[in-house]
Amino acid sequence: MQSIRTIRLSNFLRGGLSLSNQEIPFAAARAYQQSCRVPGSTILSQCNNSHYNFNQKRSYQHHQQQQQYHQESAEESIMPSQPVLLVVGGYLALVNLFAAGLFWYDKRQALTKGWRIPEKQLQMTALLGGWVGGLWAMQTFKHKTIKKEFREPYNLAMMGNWVIMGGIAGAWVFLPQARRSLQSKVKGIMRG
């Protein structure tokens, strides 16, 4: 039986075929390993070199598979990329600064009896995401804090923004095609 294995494996080796799990059956690979351990084997010197190449190829294939898996995992990650975070963070910072500026300007105009900013515009800043800056400005400048006719719609606009942001976050997590599309558009904007 050992000689049949040796003949088959030596023919296999002479054929120049590479040794990998996909190209040789398990029984042949096992026989090959056993013949390499037999000191009187005619292919012992070939076994040492081929066995090294076999393990090296298997290690390389495993490394390639892991790299591909990690690359696909990175592409499918729900964590926003740095350009997306910069755009979203920049937008929120600007809209909150703008809202705080509007409240400051309206308070100053109220004190000097000048032209005022309409309440609907101040409430719209909350719907667009500037409610943090708006709330800060209301408390800091003591402006529009008592007037219930303003506060209720402002709070509704603030809750509307929460619903919008929750919808965007849900789409980001559960719609990978939309996520990829948005990321590629933001990267295009950041490049130029």
Phi, psi and omega in degrees: 000322180297322182291326178295317178298316181296317180296313181297318181288324178291322174297320180298317180290321180293334180289351176076016180282144179280155181260109173214162184299333182281334190261340178235144179293160182302318182299320180292321178295321179294317178297321179297316179296318181293320181293333177291335182275344182278119184297328183272010183291143181286343182249023183299319181292323176293326181297316183300314180290315183291323180297321177296314180298321180299311180293323179295317179294319180295319179296318179296317179297318179297317179298317179297318180296318179295319178298316180297317180298315182291325178293317177294322179295321180294322179292327183267006181295142178274353178289126181296146178287168183299317178299322179295316178298321179294318180294312181295315178297319178296318178299311182297321178297315181294316182292327177287320175297319179297316180298315179297320178296320178297317179295319178298314181297318180295321178295317180296319178294326178294323180288325183264005181058040179262191180294131185258157174275131180300144182299326180298325178290321177295321179291327179296329178297327178291320180293327181277357176112001181267025183289332178294311178296324179294314179296319178299315182293322179300316182287319183291315184266003181050053185234128177064028182272336184260327187294106184293327180296338176267317187296318182297309177296328179295317178295323176296319177296322178297316178293325175300321177295322177298318179296316179298313180295322177295321177296319178294317179296319178296318177296323179298317184282317190260354179237086184297329179294318177295322179297313180297319180297314180296317180297319181292323178294317180294320178297322177296320178294318182292329182286330180163000000 
